[in-house]
Coordinates of C-alpha atoms in Angstrom, one line a residue:
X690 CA 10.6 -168.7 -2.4
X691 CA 13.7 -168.6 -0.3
X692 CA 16.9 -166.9 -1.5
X693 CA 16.8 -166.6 -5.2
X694 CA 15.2 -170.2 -5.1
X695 CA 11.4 -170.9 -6.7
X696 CA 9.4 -174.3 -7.5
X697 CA 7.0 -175.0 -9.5
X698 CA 4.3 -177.8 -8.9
X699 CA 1.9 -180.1 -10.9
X700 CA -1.4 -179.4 -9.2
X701 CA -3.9 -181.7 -11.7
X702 CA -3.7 -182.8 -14.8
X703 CA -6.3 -182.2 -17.7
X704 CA -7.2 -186.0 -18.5
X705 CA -8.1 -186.9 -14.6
X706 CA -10.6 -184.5 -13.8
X707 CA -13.9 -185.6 -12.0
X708 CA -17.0 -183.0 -11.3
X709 CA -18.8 -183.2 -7.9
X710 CA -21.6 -181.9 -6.3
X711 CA -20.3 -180.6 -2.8
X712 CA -21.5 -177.8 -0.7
X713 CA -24.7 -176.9 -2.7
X714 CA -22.0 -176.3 -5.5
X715 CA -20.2 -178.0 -8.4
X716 CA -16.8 -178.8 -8.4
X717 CA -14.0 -179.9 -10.5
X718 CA -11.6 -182.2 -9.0
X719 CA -8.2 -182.4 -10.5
X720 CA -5.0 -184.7 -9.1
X721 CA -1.7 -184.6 -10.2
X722 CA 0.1 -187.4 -12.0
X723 CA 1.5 -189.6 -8.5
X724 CA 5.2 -190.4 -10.1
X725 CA 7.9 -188.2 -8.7
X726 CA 7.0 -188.6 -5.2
X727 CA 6.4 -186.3 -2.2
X728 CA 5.9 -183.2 -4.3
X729 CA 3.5 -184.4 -6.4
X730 CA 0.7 -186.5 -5.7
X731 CA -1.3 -183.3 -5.1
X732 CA -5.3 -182.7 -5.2
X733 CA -7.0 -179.2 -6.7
X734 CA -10.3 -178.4 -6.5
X735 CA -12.0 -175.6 -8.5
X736 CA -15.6 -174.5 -7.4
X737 CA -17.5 -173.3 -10.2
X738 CA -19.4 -170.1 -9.5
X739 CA -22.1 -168.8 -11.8
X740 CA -21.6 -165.0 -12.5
X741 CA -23.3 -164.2 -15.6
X742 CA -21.2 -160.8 -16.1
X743 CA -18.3 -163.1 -15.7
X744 CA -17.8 -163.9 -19.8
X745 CA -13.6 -164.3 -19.5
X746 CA -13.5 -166.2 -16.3
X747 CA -12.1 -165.0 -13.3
X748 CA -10.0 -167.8 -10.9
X749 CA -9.9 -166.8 -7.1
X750 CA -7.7 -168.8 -4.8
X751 CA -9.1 -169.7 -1.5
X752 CA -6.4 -171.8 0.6
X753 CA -4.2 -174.9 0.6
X754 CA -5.7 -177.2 3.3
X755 CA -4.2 -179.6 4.3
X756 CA -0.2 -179.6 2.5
X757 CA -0.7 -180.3 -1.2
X758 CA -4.4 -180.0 -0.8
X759 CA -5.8 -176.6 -3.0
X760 CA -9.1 -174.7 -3.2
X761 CA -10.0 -172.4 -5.7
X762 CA -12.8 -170.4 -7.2
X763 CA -14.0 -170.0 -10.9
X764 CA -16.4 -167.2 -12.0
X765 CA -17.5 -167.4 -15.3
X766 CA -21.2 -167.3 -17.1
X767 CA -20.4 -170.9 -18.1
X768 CA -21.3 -172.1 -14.6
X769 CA -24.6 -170.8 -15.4
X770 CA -26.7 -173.3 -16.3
X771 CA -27.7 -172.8 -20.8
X772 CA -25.3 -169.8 -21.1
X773 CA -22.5 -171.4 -22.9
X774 CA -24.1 -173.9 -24.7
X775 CA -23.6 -172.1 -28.1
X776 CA -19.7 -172.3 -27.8
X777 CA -20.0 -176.0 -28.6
X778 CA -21.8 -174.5 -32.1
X779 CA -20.1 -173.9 -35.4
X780 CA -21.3 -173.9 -38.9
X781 CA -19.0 -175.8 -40.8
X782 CA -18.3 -174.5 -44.4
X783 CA -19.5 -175.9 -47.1
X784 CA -18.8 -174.0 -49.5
X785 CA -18.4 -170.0 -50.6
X786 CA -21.7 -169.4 -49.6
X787 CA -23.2 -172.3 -47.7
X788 CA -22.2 -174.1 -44.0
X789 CA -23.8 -176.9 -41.7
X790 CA -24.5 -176.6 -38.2
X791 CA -22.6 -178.5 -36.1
X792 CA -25.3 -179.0 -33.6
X793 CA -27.6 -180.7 -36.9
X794 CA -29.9 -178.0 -37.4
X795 CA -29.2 -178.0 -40.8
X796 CA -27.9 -176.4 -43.5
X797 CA -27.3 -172.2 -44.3
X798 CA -27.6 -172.0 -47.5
X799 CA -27.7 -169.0 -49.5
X800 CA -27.0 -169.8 -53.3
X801 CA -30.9 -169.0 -54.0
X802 CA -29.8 -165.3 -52.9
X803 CA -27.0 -165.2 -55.5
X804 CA -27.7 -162.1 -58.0
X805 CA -24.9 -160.7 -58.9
X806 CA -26.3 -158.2 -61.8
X807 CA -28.6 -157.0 -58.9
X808 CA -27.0 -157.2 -56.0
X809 CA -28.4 -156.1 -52.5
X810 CA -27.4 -152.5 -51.2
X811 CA -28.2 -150.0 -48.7
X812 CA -27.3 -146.4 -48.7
X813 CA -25.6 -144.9 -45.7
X814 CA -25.8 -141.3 -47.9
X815 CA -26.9 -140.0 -50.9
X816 CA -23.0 -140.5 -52.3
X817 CA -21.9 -143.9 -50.8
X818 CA -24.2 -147.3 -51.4
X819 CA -22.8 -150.7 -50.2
X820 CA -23.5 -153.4 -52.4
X821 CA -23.5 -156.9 -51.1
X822 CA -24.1 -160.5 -53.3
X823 CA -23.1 -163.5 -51.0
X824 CA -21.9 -166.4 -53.5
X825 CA -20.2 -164.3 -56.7
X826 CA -18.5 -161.0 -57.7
X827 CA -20.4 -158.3 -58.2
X828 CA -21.0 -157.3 -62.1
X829 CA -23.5 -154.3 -61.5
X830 CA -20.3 -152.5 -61.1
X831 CA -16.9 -152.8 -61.8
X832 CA -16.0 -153.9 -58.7
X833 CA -13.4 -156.9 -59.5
X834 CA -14.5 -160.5 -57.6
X835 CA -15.4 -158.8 -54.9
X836 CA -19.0 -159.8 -53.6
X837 CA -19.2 -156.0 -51.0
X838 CA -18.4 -152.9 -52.8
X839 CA -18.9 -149.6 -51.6
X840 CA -19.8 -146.7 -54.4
X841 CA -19.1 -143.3 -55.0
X842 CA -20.7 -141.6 -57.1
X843 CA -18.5 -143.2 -60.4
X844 CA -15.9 -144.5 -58.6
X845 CA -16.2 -148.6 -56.6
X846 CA -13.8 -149.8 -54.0
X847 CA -14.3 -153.4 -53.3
X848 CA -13.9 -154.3 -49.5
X849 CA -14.6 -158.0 -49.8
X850 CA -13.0 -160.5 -52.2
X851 CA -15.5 -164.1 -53.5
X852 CA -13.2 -165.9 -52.5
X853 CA -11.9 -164.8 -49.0
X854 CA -15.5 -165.9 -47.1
X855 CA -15.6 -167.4 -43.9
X856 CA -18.1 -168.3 -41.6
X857 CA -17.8 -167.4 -37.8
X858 CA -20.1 -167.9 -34.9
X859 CA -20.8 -165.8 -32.1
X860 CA -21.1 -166.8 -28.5
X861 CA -25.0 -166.4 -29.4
X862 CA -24.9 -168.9 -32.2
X863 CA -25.9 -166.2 -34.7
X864 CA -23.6 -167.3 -37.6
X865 CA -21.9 -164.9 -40.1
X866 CA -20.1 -164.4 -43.0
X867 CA -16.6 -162.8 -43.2
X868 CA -14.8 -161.3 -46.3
X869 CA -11.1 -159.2 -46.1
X870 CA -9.7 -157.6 -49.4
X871 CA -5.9 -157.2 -48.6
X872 CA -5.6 -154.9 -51.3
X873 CA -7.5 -152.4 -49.7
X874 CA -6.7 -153.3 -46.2
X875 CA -11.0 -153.7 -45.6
X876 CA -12.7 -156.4 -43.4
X877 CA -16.5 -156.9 -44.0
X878 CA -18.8 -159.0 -41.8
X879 CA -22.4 -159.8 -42.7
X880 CA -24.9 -160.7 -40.2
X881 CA -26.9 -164.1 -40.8
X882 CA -29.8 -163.3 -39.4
X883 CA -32.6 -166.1 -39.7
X884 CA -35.9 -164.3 -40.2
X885 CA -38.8 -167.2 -41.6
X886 CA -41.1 -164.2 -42.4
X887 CA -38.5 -162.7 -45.1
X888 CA -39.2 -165.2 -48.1
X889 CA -38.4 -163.4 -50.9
X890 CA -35.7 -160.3 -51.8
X891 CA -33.6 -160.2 -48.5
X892 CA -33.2 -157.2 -46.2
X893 CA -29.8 -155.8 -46.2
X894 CA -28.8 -153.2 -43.5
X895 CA -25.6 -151.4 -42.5
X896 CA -25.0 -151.7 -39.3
X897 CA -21.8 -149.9 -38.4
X898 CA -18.9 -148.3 -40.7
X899 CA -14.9 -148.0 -39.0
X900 CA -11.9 -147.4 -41.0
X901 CA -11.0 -150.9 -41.8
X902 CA -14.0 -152.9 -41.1
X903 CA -17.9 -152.6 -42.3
X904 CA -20.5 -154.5 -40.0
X905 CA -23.9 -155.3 -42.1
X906 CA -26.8 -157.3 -41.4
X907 CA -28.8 -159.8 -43.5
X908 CA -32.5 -160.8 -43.0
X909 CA -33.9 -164.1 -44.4
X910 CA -35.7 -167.3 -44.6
X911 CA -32.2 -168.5 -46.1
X912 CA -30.2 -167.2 -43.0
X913 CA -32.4 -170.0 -41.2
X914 CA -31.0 -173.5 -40.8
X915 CA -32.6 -175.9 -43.6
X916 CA -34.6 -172.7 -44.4
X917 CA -33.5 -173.0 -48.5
X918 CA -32.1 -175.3 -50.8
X919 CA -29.5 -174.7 -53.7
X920 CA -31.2 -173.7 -56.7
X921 CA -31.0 -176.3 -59.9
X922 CA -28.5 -174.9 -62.4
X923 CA -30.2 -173.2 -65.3
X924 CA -29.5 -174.5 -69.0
X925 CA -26.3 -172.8 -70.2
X926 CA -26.8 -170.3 -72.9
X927 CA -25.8 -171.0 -76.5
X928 CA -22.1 -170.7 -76.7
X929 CA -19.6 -171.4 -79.9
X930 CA -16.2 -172.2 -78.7
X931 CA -13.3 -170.6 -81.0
X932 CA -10.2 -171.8 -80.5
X933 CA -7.2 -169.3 -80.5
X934 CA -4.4 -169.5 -83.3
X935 CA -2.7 -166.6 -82.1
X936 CA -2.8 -163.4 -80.4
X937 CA -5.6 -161.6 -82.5
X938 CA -7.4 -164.6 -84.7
X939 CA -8.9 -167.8 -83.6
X940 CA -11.0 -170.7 -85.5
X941 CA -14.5 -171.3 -84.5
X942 CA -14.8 -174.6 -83.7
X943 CA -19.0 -175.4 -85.0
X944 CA -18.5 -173.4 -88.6
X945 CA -14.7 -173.6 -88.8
X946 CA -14.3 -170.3 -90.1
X947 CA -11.6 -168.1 -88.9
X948 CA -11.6 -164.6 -87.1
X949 CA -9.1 -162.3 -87.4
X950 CA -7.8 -159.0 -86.6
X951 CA -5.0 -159.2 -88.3
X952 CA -5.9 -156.9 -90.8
X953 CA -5.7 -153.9 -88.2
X954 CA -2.4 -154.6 -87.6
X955 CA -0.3 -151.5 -87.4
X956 CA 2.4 -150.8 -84.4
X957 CA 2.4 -147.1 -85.2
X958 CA -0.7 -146.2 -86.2
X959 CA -3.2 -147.9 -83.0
X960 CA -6.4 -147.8 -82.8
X961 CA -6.8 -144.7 -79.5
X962 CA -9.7 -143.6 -77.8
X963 CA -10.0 -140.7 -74.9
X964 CA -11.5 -142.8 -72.2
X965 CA -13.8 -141.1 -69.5
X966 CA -10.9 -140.4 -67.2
X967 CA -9.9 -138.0 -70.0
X968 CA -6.6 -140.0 -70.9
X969 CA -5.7 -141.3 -74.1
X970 CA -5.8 -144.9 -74.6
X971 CA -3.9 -146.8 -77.5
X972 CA -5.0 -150.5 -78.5
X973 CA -3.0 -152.7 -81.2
X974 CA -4.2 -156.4 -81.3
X975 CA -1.5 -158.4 -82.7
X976 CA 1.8 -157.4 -82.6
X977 CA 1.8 -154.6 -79.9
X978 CA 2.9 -150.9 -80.1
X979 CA 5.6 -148.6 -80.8
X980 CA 5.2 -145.3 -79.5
X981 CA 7.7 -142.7 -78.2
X982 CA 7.6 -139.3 -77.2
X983 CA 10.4 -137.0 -75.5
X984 CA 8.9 -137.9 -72.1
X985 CA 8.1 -141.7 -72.3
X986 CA 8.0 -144.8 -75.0
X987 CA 5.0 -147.0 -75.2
X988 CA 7.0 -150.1 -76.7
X989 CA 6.1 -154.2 -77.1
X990 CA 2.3 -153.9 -75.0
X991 CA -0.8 -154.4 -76.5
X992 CA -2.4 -151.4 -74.7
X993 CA -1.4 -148.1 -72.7
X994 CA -2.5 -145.2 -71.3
X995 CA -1.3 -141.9 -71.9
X996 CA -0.9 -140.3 -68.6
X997 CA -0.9 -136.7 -70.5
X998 CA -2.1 -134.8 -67.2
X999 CA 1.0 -135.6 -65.2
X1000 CA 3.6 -133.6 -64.6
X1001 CA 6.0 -135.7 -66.3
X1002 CA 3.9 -137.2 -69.4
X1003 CA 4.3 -141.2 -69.5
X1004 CA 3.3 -144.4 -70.8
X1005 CA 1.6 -147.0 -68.6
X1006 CA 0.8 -150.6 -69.5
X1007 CA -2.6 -152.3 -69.7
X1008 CA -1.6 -155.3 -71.1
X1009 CA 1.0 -157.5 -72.7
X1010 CA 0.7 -158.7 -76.6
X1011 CA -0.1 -162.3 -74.9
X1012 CA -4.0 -162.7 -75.3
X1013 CA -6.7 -165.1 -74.2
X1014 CA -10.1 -165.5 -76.8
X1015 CA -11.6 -167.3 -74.6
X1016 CA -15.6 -167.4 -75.4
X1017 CA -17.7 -166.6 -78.6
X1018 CA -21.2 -165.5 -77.9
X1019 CA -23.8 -164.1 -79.9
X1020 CA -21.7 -163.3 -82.7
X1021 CA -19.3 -161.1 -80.1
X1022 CA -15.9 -162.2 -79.3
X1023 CA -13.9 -160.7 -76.2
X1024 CA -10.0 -160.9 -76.1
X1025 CA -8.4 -160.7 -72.3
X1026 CA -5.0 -159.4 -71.7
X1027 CA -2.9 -159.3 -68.5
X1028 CA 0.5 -158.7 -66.9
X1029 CA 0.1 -154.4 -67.6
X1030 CA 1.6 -152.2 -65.1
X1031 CA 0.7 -153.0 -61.4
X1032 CA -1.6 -155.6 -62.0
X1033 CA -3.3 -154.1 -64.7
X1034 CA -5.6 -156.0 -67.3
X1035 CA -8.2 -155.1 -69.2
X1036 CA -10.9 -157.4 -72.5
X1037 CA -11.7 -155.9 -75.5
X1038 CA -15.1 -157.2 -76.9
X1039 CA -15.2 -157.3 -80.5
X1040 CA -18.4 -156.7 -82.3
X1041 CA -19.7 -157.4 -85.6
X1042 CA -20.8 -154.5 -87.6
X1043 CA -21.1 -155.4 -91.5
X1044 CA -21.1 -151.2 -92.6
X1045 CA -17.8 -150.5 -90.2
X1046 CA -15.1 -150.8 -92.7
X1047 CA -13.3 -148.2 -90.2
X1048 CA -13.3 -150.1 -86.8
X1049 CA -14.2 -148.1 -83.5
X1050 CA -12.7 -147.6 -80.4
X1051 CA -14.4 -146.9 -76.7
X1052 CA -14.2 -147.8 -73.8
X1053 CA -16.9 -148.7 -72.3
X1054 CA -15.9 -149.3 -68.1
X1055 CA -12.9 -147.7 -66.5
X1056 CA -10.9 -149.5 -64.2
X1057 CA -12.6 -147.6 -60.3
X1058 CA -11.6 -151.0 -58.4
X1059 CA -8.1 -150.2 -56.8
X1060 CA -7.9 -154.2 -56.3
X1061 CA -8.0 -155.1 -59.5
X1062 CA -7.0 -152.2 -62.2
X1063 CA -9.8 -153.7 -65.0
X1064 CA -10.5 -152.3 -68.2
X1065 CA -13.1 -153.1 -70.5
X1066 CA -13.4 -152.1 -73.8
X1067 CA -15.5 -152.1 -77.1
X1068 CA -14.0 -152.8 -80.9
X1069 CA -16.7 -152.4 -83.4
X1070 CA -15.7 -153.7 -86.7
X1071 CA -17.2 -155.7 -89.6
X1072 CA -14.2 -158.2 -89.3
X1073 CA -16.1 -159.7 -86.4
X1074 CA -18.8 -160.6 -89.0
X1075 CA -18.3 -164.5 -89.6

């Protein structure tokens, strides 16, 4: 530099370099692209030092001798001979639950271990038990579509959403599985660990718990490349579609015969339940409620909670009157609403009871997932009889 006067210089470019054996050492050999004359047309080369503490790389210059002529060190563990060969692997996803090695190993493939009534878990105290399914939300729990949920006691908070996996691998090659839940803010990582004498149920550990991210560990055959194969799909269960007519009665598509709840049909008179939270809960199915008190209106929803033990008593929305029937099954039929207050929804399964001429009420899971706000409830009545 002279003055307030600096330069910089092309020293070698990416696409000429040549590796070298000189001095008992290896060396890269770079050279600058010749256009432009005396100050470029340079030469840089870059012995490659094997320090296997080294794992960022650490450049050292050593002199420029003669003009436009440079030597430098490089100390990394990738000069070692081996010790970086498993940066060039990746297991390339699949799918939610499955990836290929890029090196040709094979295939991880974990949809054998898919339970999700009976999910792995491990307990890190008598009050709070991670559960852990790789390829589908939890149902164990009410969890939401997360596939790790942590429990306490009664309440879930799910800390990894189905549908947010990724696979990473480690410098190692050890390959694992990464959900997020931005809900909640949580990052989970599980732990493929390939263990050929683990055939059947898998062991799942907790390795290490922050404040925004769970480390756990898997054991299997199935953590193995090639070690197991997608399972065959099993033969769907009898199912009767019923197509909807409108908000509370469809038509069953095999028998033709229409169910209907329009005979409980009453905006000021809904059906209510005290849920296990304590709170009242009002349910109309077809043409929504009217409710108002001196402190708050429950108007034009199909559900709402009383929230009796705040300070200010309100209303708050479950669901709109919009409704999906969307499956018949063993003569029960389960409505799903959305679009309630801050993400709320909730299903009401009906059920057929030929001696309840007065139809009950209950609900059967609270909503304990802060991601999702889900409600599930039963309707016993003997107009779900077809």
């Amino acid at each position: 530099m002279i003055g307030d006067y600096y330069s910089s210089f092309n020293l070698g470019t990416i696409d000429s370099v040549q590796f070298v054996y000189e001095n008992n050492a290896v060396v890269a050999v770079y050279k600058s692209d010749a256009q432009g004359g005396y100050y470029n047309n340079r030469t840089t080369k870059v012995e490659l030092v094997c320090d296997p503490h080294e794992s960022l790389g650490r450049l050292e210059f050593i002199k420029e001798q003669p003009v436009k002529f440079y030597w430098l060190k490089l100390y990394t563990k990738c000069a070692c001979p081996g010790m970086c060969a498993s940066y060039q692997k990746q297991c390339v996803m699949k799918d939610s639950c499955s990836c290929e090695m890029s090196d040709g190993t094979g295939l991880i493939n974990l949809h054998s271990l898919d339970s999700p009534a009976v999910p792995m878990k491990d307990s890190i105290s008598p009050s709070k038990v991670f559960l852990y399914n790789p390829c589908s939300p939890i149902t164990s729990v009410d969890c939401g579509n997360n596939t790790v949920c942590i429990t306490f006691g009664d309440s879930n908070i799910g800390v990894g959403l189905a549908n947010s996996s990724k696979f990473i691998t480690d410098n190692e090659g050890v390959v694992s599985l990464q959900y997020s839940n931005p809900s909640t803010g949580k990052l989970s990582i599980v732990r493929l660990n390939c263990d050929r004498s683990t055939r059947q149920r898998p062991l799942f550990r907790v390795a290490g718990v922050n404040k925004d991210e769970y480390s756990m560990s898997m054991y299997s055959v199935c953590a193995c490349p090639g070690g197991c194969v997608t399972p065959p799909n099993p033969p769907a269960p009898p199912t009767s579609l019923c197509t909807q007519v409108d908000s509370c009665s469809c038509k069953m598509d095999d028998t033709g015969k229409v169910f209907s709840l329009h005979k409980l049909d009453n905006p000021y008179a809904p059906l209510k339940t005290i849920g296990s939270d304590e709170f009242p809960y009002y349910y109309n199915p077809c043409s929504g409620i009217q409710l108002v008190s001196e402190k708050g209106e429950c108007r034009g929803v199909s559900a709402c909670r009383e929230d009796v033990f705040y300070k200010y008593s309100t209303f708050t929305s479950l669901g709109s009157i919009s409704s999906n029937v969307n499956y018949y099954n063993a003569k029960n039929i389960t409505i799903h609403y959305n679009g309630g207050t801050g993400g709320r929804n909730y299903e009401v399964q009906v059920i057929c009871d030929a001696n309840a001429d007065v139809p009950s009420f209950v609900m059967t899971e609270p909503s304990n997932s802060v991601s999702t706000l889900y409600y599930k409830f039963n309707l016993t009545t003997n107009l779900a009889c077809l």
